[in-house]
């Protein structure tokens, strides 16, 4: 079952912050986050394994609440290069990911 | 550089004419995936291989087949493409235990057009 992402789209100015949410109705083993620019392949950002850990990658971080089966991606002081579509991918006990519907992020100068 | 390569990058075929897309990897990963991505949609998993173990998603049409002759190569065969099969096809790999615990490395994709 496809995880639900919110918001569907967000527009912000360079330097502003954004939060993208991902929730699943299934028990999760892990959550992945990817960014895809138009016409390109998805690029891995980070993976969170069950345990509620929070990870960071420069000014992008994420949290995973396994009890609520939710993850959030935090983008702080956004840069123009952050523009793209963000997908969360969730995995249960199986090896495969199911991707959410995506959040289109546009950063304006 | 270790990478995932897909050929061709663009493929045009006619309705009903079989087509084969290829994927190769230099990462020596044991898991390979094929995804279909339509415009403005999420990638949708078609099937994956864990080593030689083939796993088909329940809703993958029979029209789609796959081969993995060795660790490095994987092929997607579309036996009789329909207009609805026009999409970007993404190949991905992961090492270790697989997609749940390991990041996936995506190739650049093959954009398929069906006339």
PDB file of C-alpha atoms in Angstrom:
ATOM      1  CA  UNK A   1       0.000   0.000   0.000  1.00  0.00           C
ATOM      2  CA  UNK A   2       1.375   3.347  -1.068  1.00  0.00           C
ATOM      3  CA  UNK A   3       2.503   5.679   1.729  1.00  0.00           C
ATOM      4  CA  UNK A   4       0.855   9.084   1.864  1.00  0.00           C
ATOM      5  CA  UNK A   5       2.999  12.165   1.439  1.00  0.00           C
ATOM      6  CA  UNK A   6       2.086  15.709   2.370  1.00  0.00           C
ATOM      7  CA  UNK A   7       2.088  18.361   1.160  1.00  0.00           C
ATOM      8  CA  UNK A   8       1.780  17.527  -2.534  1.00  0.00           C
ATOM      9  CA  UNK A   9       3.639  20.677  -3.457  1.00  0.00           C
ATOM     10  CA  UNK A  10       5.443  23.487  -1.706  1.00  0.00           C
ATOM     11  CA  UNK A  11       6.970  26.706  -2.938  1.00  0.00           C
ATOM     12  CA  UNK A  12       9.456  28.593  -0.835  1.00  0.00           C
ATOM     13  CA  UNK A  13      12.131  31.232  -1.074  1.00  0.00           C
ATOM     14  CA  UNK A  14      15.807  30.498  -0.783  1.00  0.00           C
ATOM     15  CA  UNK A  15      16.760  30.303   2.871  1.00  0.00           C
ATOM     16  CA  UNK A  16      13.328  29.201   4.101  1.00  0.00           C
ATOM     17  CA  UNK A  17      12.591  25.895   5.790  1.00  0.00           C
ATOM     18  CA  UNK A  18      10.269  23.103   4.722  1.00  0.00           C
ATOM     19  CA  UNK A  19       8.908  19.872   6.175  1.00  0.00           C
ATOM     20  CA  UNK A  20       7.663  16.937   4.123  1.00  0.00           C
ATOM     21  CA  UNK A  21       5.695  14.177   5.797  1.00  0.00           C
ATOM     22  CA  UNK A  22       5.260  10.524   4.941  1.00  0.00           C
ATOM     23  CA  UNK A  23       2.859   8.144   6.650  1.00  0.00           C
ATOM     24  CA  UNK A  24       2.019   4.513   6.194  1.00  0.00           C
ATOM     25  CA  UNK A  25      -0.797   2.270   7.336  1.00  0.00           C
ATOM     26  CA  UNK A  26       1.611  -0.675   7.612  1.00  0.00           C
ATOM     27  CA  UNK A  27       4.259  -1.487  10.163  1.00  0.00           C
ATOM     28  CA  UNK A  28       7.545  -0.245   8.783  1.00  0.00           C
ATOM     29  CA  UNK A  29      11.048  -1.604   8.859  1.00  0.00           C
ATOM     30  CA  UNK A  30      12.592   1.409   7.180  1.00  0.00           C
ATOM     31  CA  UNK A  31      11.921   4.659   5.401  1.00  0.00           C
ATOM     32  CA  UNK A  32      13.996   5.973   2.519  1.00  0.00           C
ATOM     33  CA  UNK A  33      14.047   9.475   1.107  1.00  0.00           C
ATOM     34  CA  UNK A  34      14.958  10.295  -2.501  1.00  0.00           C
ATOM     35  CA  UNK A  35      15.020  13.465  -4.540  1.00  0.00           C
ATOM     36  CA  UNK A  36      14.307  13.453  -8.246  1.00  0.00           C
ATOM     37  CA  UNK A  37      14.901  16.338 -10.597  1.00  0.00           C
ATOM     38  CA  UNK A  38      12.907  16.593 -13.783  1.00  0.00           C
ATOM     39  CA  UNK A  39      14.003  14.043 -16.362  1.00  0.00           C
ATOM     40  CA  UNK A  40      16.601  12.505 -14.056  1.00  0.00           C
ATOM     41  CA  UNK A  41      16.801   9.421 -11.881  1.00  0.00           C
ATOM     42  CA  UNK A  42      15.958   9.527  -8.167  1.00  0.00           C
ATOM     43  CA  UNK A  43      18.938  10.247  -5.940  1.00  0.00           C
ATOM     44  CA  UNK A  44      19.225   8.727  -2.489  1.00  0.00           C
ATOM     45  CA  UNK A  45      19.159  11.162   0.435  1.00  0.00           C
ATOM     46  CA  UNK A  46      18.946   8.978   3.520  1.00  0.00           C
ATOM     47  CA  UNK A  47      17.555   5.849   5.062  1.00  0.00           C
ATOM     48  CA  UNK A  48      16.039   5.497   8.506  1.00  0.00           C
ATOM     49  CA  UNK A  49      15.739   2.095  10.086  1.00  0.00           C
ATOM     50  CA  UNK A  50      13.191   1.320  12.763  1.00  0.00           C
ATOM     51  CA  UNK A  51      14.344   2.581  16.121  1.00  0.00           C
ATOM     52  CA  UNK A  52      13.089   6.151  15.819  1.00  0.00           C
ATOM     53  CA  UNK A  53      16.475   7.553  14.873  1.00  0.00           C
ATOM     54  CA  UNK A  54      16.993  10.892  13.299  1.00  0.00           C
ATOM     55  CA  UNK A  55      19.541  11.398  10.585  1.00  0.00           C
ATOM     56  CA  UNK A  56      21.113  14.406   9.019  1.00  0.00           C
ATOM     57  CA  UNK A  57      22.751  15.224   5.758  1.00  0.00           C
ATOM     58  CA  UNK A  58      24.073  18.792   5.572  1.00  0.00           C
ATOM     59  CA  UNK A  59      20.956  20.905   6.010  1.00  0.00           C
ATOM     60  CA  UNK A  60      18.579  18.046   5.338  1.00  0.00           C
ATOM     61  CA  UNK A  61      17.516  15.788   8.172  1.00  0.00           C
ATOM     62  CA  UNK A  62      14.777  13.279   8.826  1.00  0.00           C
ATOM     63  CA  UNK A  63      13.013  11.525  11.651  1.00  0.00           C
ATOM     64  CA  UNK A  64      11.187   8.214  11.856  1.00  0.00           C
ATOM     65  CA  UNK A  65       8.473   7.475  14.381  1.00  0.00           C
ATOM     66  CA  UNK A  66       7.927   3.737  14.049  1.00  0.00           C
ATOM     67  CA  UNK A  67       4.997   3.714  16.469  1.00  0.00           C
ATOM     68  CA  UNK A  68       3.094   6.141  14.311  1.00  0.00           C
ATOM     69  CA  UNK A  69       4.593   4.746  11.104  1.00  0.00           C
ATOM     70  CA  UNK A  70       5.524   8.235  10.059  1.00  0.00           C
ATOM     71  CA  UNK A  71       8.613   9.980   8.809  1.00  0.00           C
ATOM     72  CA  UNK A  72       9.360  13.620   8.238  1.00  0.00           C
ATOM     73  CA  UNK A  73      12.031  15.225   6.082  1.00  0.00           C
ATOM     74  CA  UNK A  74      13.314  18.594   7.236  1.00  0.00           C
ATOM     75  CA  UNK A  75      14.980  21.003   4.838  1.00  0.00           C
ATOM     76  CA  UNK A  76      16.529  24.006   6.528  1.00  0.00           C
ATOM     77  CA  UNK A  77      17.814  27.166   4.889  1.00  0.00           C
ATOM     78  CA  UNK A  78      16.771  25.799   1.511  1.00  0.00           C
ATOM     79  CA  UNK A  79      18.952  26.313  -1.533  1.00  0.00           C
ATOM     80  CA  UNK A  80      17.971  26.551  -5.187  1.00  0.00           C
ATOM     81  CA  UNK A  81      19.490  23.108  -5.707  1.00  0.00           C
ATOM     82  CA  UNK A  82      16.906  21.605  -3.362  1.00  0.00           C
ATOM     83  CA  UNK A  83      14.187  21.986  -5.980  1.00  0.00           C
ATOM     84  CA  UNK A  84      12.788  18.707  -7.209  1.00  0.00           C
ATOM     85  CA  UNK A  85      10.304  16.031  -6.302  1.00  0.00           C
ATOM     86  CA  UNK A  86      10.865  14.262  -3.008  1.00  0.00           C
ATOM     87  CA  UNK A  87       9.739  10.696  -2.609  1.00  0.00           C
ATOM     88  CA  UNK A  88       9.609   8.655   0.519  1.00  0.00           C
ATOM     89  CA  UNK A  89       9.934   4.911   0.104  1.00  0.00           C
ATOM     90  CA  UNK A  90       8.734   2.570   2.790  1.00  0.00           C
ATOM     91  CA  UNK A  91       9.661  -1.027   3.426  1.00  0.00           C
ATOM     92  CA  UNK A  92       8.031  -3.612   5.609  1.00  0.00           C
ATOM     93  CA  UNK A  93       9.707  -6.915   6.269  1.00  0.00           C
ATOM     94  CA  UNK A  94      10.235  -7.508   2.562  1.00  0.00           C
ATOM     95  CA  UNK A  95      13.088  -6.177   0.509  1.00  0.00           C
ATOM     96  CA  UNK A  96      11.133  -3.939  -1.815  1.00  0.00           C
ATOM     97  CA  UNK A  97      10.208  -0.302  -1.408  1.00  0.00           C
ATOM     98  CA  UNK A  98       6.863   1.273  -2.040  1.00  0.00           C
ATOM     99  CA  UNK A  99       7.190   4.905  -2.994  1.00  0.00           C
ATOM    100  CA  UNK A 100       4.852   7.682  -1.938  1.00  0.00           C
ATOM    101  CA  UNK A 101       3.203   9.937  -4.479  1.00  0.00           C
ATOM    102  CA  UNK A 102       5.871  12.591  -4.121  1.00  0.00           C
ATOM    103  CA  UNK A 103       6.153  16.198  -2.976  1.00  0.00           C
ATOM    104  CA  UNK A 104       7.151  18.778  -5.535  1.00  0.00           C
ATOM    105  CA  UNK A 105       9.435  21.350  -3.948  1.00  0.00           C
ATOM    106  CA  UNK A 106      10.227  24.606  -5.719  1.00  0.00           C
ATOM    107  CA  UNK A 107      12.796  26.983  -4.282  1.00  0.00           C
ATOM    108  CA  UNK A 108      12.678  30.490  -5.686  1.00  0.00           C
ATOM    109  CA  UNK A 109      15.531  33.007  -5.530  1.00  0.00           C
TER     110      UNK A 109
ATOM    111  CA  UNK B   1      33.236   5.243 -11.144  1.00  0.00           C
ATOM    112  CA  UNK B   2      30.928   2.474 -10.027  1.00  0.00           C
ATOM    113  CA  UNK B   3      27.530   3.003 -11.524  1.00  0.00           C
ATOM    114  CA  UNK B   4      24.253   1.782 -12.973  1.00  0.00           C
ATOM    115  CA  UNK B   5      23.991   2.105 -16.749  1.00  0.00           C
ATOM    116  CA  UNK B   6      20.835   1.844 -18.825  1.00  0.00           C
ATOM    117  CA  UNK B   7      20.604   1.491 -22.564  1.00  0.00           C
ATOM    118  CA  UNK B   8      19.166   2.949 -24.584  1.00  0.00           C
ATOM    119  CA  UNK B   9      18.294   6.231 -22.899  1.00  0.00           C
ATOM    120  CA  UNK B  10      15.411   6.747 -25.320  1.00  0.00           C
ATOM    121  CA  UNK B  11      13.497   4.011 -27.093  1.00  0.00           C
ATOM    122  CA  UNK B  12      10.714   4.425 -29.614  1.00  0.00           C
ATOM    123  CA  UNK B  13       8.711   1.375 -30.590  1.00  0.00           C
ATOM    124  CA  UNK B  14       5.488   0.628 -32.379  1.00  0.00           C
ATOM    125  CA  UNK B  15       2.360  -0.685 -30.801  1.00  0.00           C
ATOM    126  CA  UNK B  16       2.772  -4.432 -30.355  1.00  0.00           C
ATOM    127  CA  UNK B  17       6.435  -4.558 -31.383  1.00  0.00           C
ATOM    128  CA  UNK B  18       8.606  -6.274 -28.765  1.00  0.00           C
ATOM    129  CA  UNK B  19      11.263  -4.195 -27.090  1.00  0.00           C
ATOM    130  CA  UNK B  20      14.149  -4.956 -24.729  1.00  0.00           C
ATOM    131  CA  UNK B  21      15.683  -2.521 -22.287  1.00  0.00           C
ATOM    132  CA  UNK B  22      18.999  -3.237 -20.648  1.00  0.00           C
ATOM    133  CA  UNK B  23      20.664  -2.395 -17.380  1.00  0.00           C
ATOM    134  CA  UNK B  24      24.202  -3.055 -16.260  1.00  0.00           C
ATOM    135  CA  UNK B  25      25.966  -2.295 -13.012  1.00  0.00           C
ATOM    136  CA  UNK B  26      29.560  -2.126 -11.846  1.00  0.00           C
ATOM    137  CA  UNK B  27      28.631  -2.023  -8.161  1.00  0.00           C
ATOM    138  CA  UNK B  28      28.537  -5.798  -7.805  1.00  0.00           C
ATOM    139  CA  UNK B  29      25.229  -5.502  -5.993  1.00  0.00           C
ATOM    140  CA  UNK B  30      23.191  -8.624  -5.499  1.00  0.00           C
ATOM    141  CA  UNK B  31      19.763  -7.012  -5.800  1.00  0.00           C
ATOM    142  CA  UNK B  32      18.455  -5.435  -9.000  1.00  0.00           C
ATOM    143  CA  UNK B  33      15.088  -3.764  -9.505  1.00  0.00           C
ATOM    144  CA  UNK B  34      12.972  -2.606 -12.421  1.00  0.00           C
ATOM    145  CA  UNK B  35      10.581   0.286 -11.884  1.00  0.00           C
ATOM    146  CA  UNK B  36       8.071   1.922 -14.189  1.00  0.00           C
ATOM    147  CA  UNK B  37       7.510   5.631 -13.706  1.00  0.00           C
ATOM    148  CA  UNK B  38       4.795   7.500 -15.538  1.00  0.00           C
ATOM    149  CA  UNK B  39       4.667  11.251 -15.746  1.00  0.00           C
ATOM    150  CA  UNK B  40       4.200  12.965 -12.373  1.00  0.00           C
ATOM    151  CA  UNK B  41       3.864   9.612 -10.604  1.00  0.00           C
ATOM    152  CA  UNK B  42       5.974   7.637  -8.189  1.00  0.00           C
ATOM    153  CA  UNK B  43       8.220   4.833  -9.415  1.00  0.00           C
ATOM    154  CA  UNK B  44       6.269   1.581  -9.387  1.00  0.00           C
ATOM    155  CA  UNK B  45       8.145  -1.647  -8.779  1.00  0.00           C
ATOM    156  CA  UNK B  46       7.688  -4.236 -11.527  1.00  0.00           C
ATOM    157  CA  UNK B  47      10.028  -6.968 -10.246  1.00  0.00           C
ATOM    158  CA  UNK B  48      13.327  -7.525  -8.568  1.00  0.00           C
ATOM    159  CA  UNK B  49      16.093 -10.086  -8.366  1.00  0.00           C
ATOM    160  CA  UNK B  50      17.858 -11.129  -5.224  1.00  0.00           C
ATOM    161  CA  UNK B  51      20.870 -12.786  -6.834  1.00  0.00           C
ATOM    162  CA  UNK B  52      19.126 -15.170  -9.251  1.00  0.00           C
ATOM    163  CA  UNK B  53      15.938 -15.331  -7.221  1.00  0.00           C
ATOM    164  CA  UNK B  54      13.239 -13.604  -9.299  1.00  0.00           C
ATOM    165  CA  UNK B  55      10.388 -11.783  -7.549  1.00  0.00           C
ATOM    166  CA  UNK B  56       7.417 -10.556  -9.530  1.00  0.00           C
ATOM    167  CA  UNK B  57       5.020  -7.958  -8.133  1.00  0.00           C
ATOM    168  CA  UNK B  58       1.451  -9.239  -8.087  1.00  0.00           C
ATOM    169  CA  UNK B  59       0.140  -6.482 -10.348  1.00  0.00           C
ATOM    170  CA  UNK B  60       2.929  -6.558 -12.931  1.00  0.00           C
ATOM    171  CA  UNK B  61       1.329  -7.380 -16.294  1.00  0.00           C
ATOM    172  CA  UNK B  62       2.304 -10.651 -17.980  1.00  0.00           C
ATOM    173  CA  UNK B  63       3.419  -8.529 -20.908  1.00  0.00           C
ATOM    174  CA  UNK B  64       6.535  -7.663 -18.896  1.00  0.00           C
ATOM    175  CA  UNK B  65       9.317 -10.187 -18.503  1.00  0.00           C
ATOM    176  CA  UNK B  66      12.823  -9.973 -17.127  1.00  0.00           C
ATOM    177  CA  UNK B  67      16.121 -11.808 -17.398  1.00  0.00           C
ATOM    178  CA  UNK B  68      19.235 -11.621 -15.316  1.00  0.00           C
ATOM    179  CA  UNK B  69      21.947 -13.685 -17.016  1.00  0.00           C
ATOM    180  CA  UNK B  70      24.628 -12.672 -14.510  1.00  0.00           C
ATOM    181  CA  UNK B  71      25.249 -10.334 -11.566  1.00  0.00           C
ATOM    182  CA  UNK B  72      26.039  -7.365 -13.771  1.00  0.00           C
ATOM    183  CA  UNK B  73      23.225  -7.403 -16.307  1.00  0.00           C
ATOM    184  CA  UNK B  74      19.463  -7.324 -16.186  1.00  0.00           C
ATOM    185  CA  UNK B  75      16.976  -7.005 -19.046  1.00  0.00           C
ATOM    186  CA  UNK B  76      13.371  -5.899 -19.253  1.00  0.00           C
ATOM    187  CA  UNK B  77      11.380  -7.379 -22.124  1.00  0.00           C
ATOM    188  CA  UNK B  78       8.042  -5.926 -23.101  1.00  0.00           C
ATOM    189  CA  UNK B  79       6.466  -8.493 -25.373  1.00  0.00           C
ATOM    190  CA  UNK B  80       3.671  -6.464 -26.918  1.00  0.00           C
ATOM    191  CA  UNK B  81       3.892  -2.830 -25.878  1.00  0.00           C
ATOM    192  CA  UNK B  82       0.672  -0.902 -25.612  1.00  0.00           C
ATOM    193  CA  UNK B  83       0.179   2.847 -25.517  1.00  0.00           C
ATOM    194  CA  UNK B  84      -0.211   2.594 -21.750  1.00  0.00           C
ATOM    195  CA  UNK B  85       3.318   1.212 -21.419  1.00  0.00           C
ATOM    196  CA  UNK B  86       4.884   4.498 -22.451  1.00  0.00           C
ATOM    197  CA  UNK B  87       6.878   5.559 -19.416  1.00  0.00           C
ATOM    198  CA  UNK B  88      10.316   5.984 -17.921  1.00  0.00           C
ATOM    199  CA  UNK B  89      11.811   2.647 -16.921  1.00  0.00           C
ATOM    200  CA  UNK B  90      14.268   2.806 -14.074  1.00  0.00           C
ATOM    201  CA  UNK B  91      16.748   0.156 -13.069  1.00  0.00           C
ATOM    202  CA  UNK B  92      18.115   0.219  -9.534  1.00  0.00           C
ATOM    203  CA  UNK B  93      20.516  -1.860  -7.484  1.00  0.00           C
ATOM    204  CA  UNK B  94      21.230  -2.374  -3.831  1.00  0.00           C
ATOM    205  CA  UNK B  95      23.796  -4.333  -1.905  1.00  0.00           C
ATOM    206  CA  UNK B  96      23.621  -6.097   1.420  1.00  0.00           C
ATOM    207  CA  UNK B  97      20.245  -7.463   2.506  1.00  0.00           C
ATOM    208  CA  UNK B  98      18.333  -5.440  -0.040  1.00  0.00           C
ATOM    209  CA  UNK B  99      15.849  -2.613  -0.456  1.00  0.00           C
ATOM    210  CA  UNK B 100      14.506  -2.437   3.042  1.00  0.00           C
ATOM    211  CA  UNK B 101      17.832  -1.859   4.749  1.00  0.00           C
ATOM    212  CA  UNK B 102      20.014  -0.638   1.906  1.00  0.00           C
ATOM    213  CA  UNK B 103      19.939   2.415  -0.285  1.00  0.00           C
ATOM    214  CA  UNK B 104      19.024   1.924  -3.905  1.00  0.00           C
ATOM    215  CA  UNK B 105      21.212   3.262  -6.677  1.00  0.00           C
ATOM    216  CA  UNK B 106      19.235   4.258  -9.747  1.00  0.00           C
ATOM    217  CA  UNK B 107      20.316   4.299 -13.341  1.00  0.00           C
ATOM    218  CA  UNK B 108      19.433   7.292 -15.542  1.00  0.00           C
ATOM    219  CA  UNK B 109      16.369   5.523 -16.952  1.00  0.00           C
ATOM    220  CA  UNK B 110      15.084   4.632 -20.400  1.00  0.00           C
ATOM    221  CA  UNK B 111      12.219   6.698 -21.705  1.00  0.00           C
ATOM    222  CA  UNK B 112       9.962   4.496 -23.793  1.00  0.00           C
ATOM    223  CA  UNK B 113       7.631   5.945 -26.400  1.00  0.00           C
ATOM    224  CA  UNK B 114       4.996   3.727 -28.032  1.00  0.00           C
ATOM    225  CA  UNK B 115       3.593   4.887 -31.340  1.00  0.00           C
TER     226      UNK B 115
END
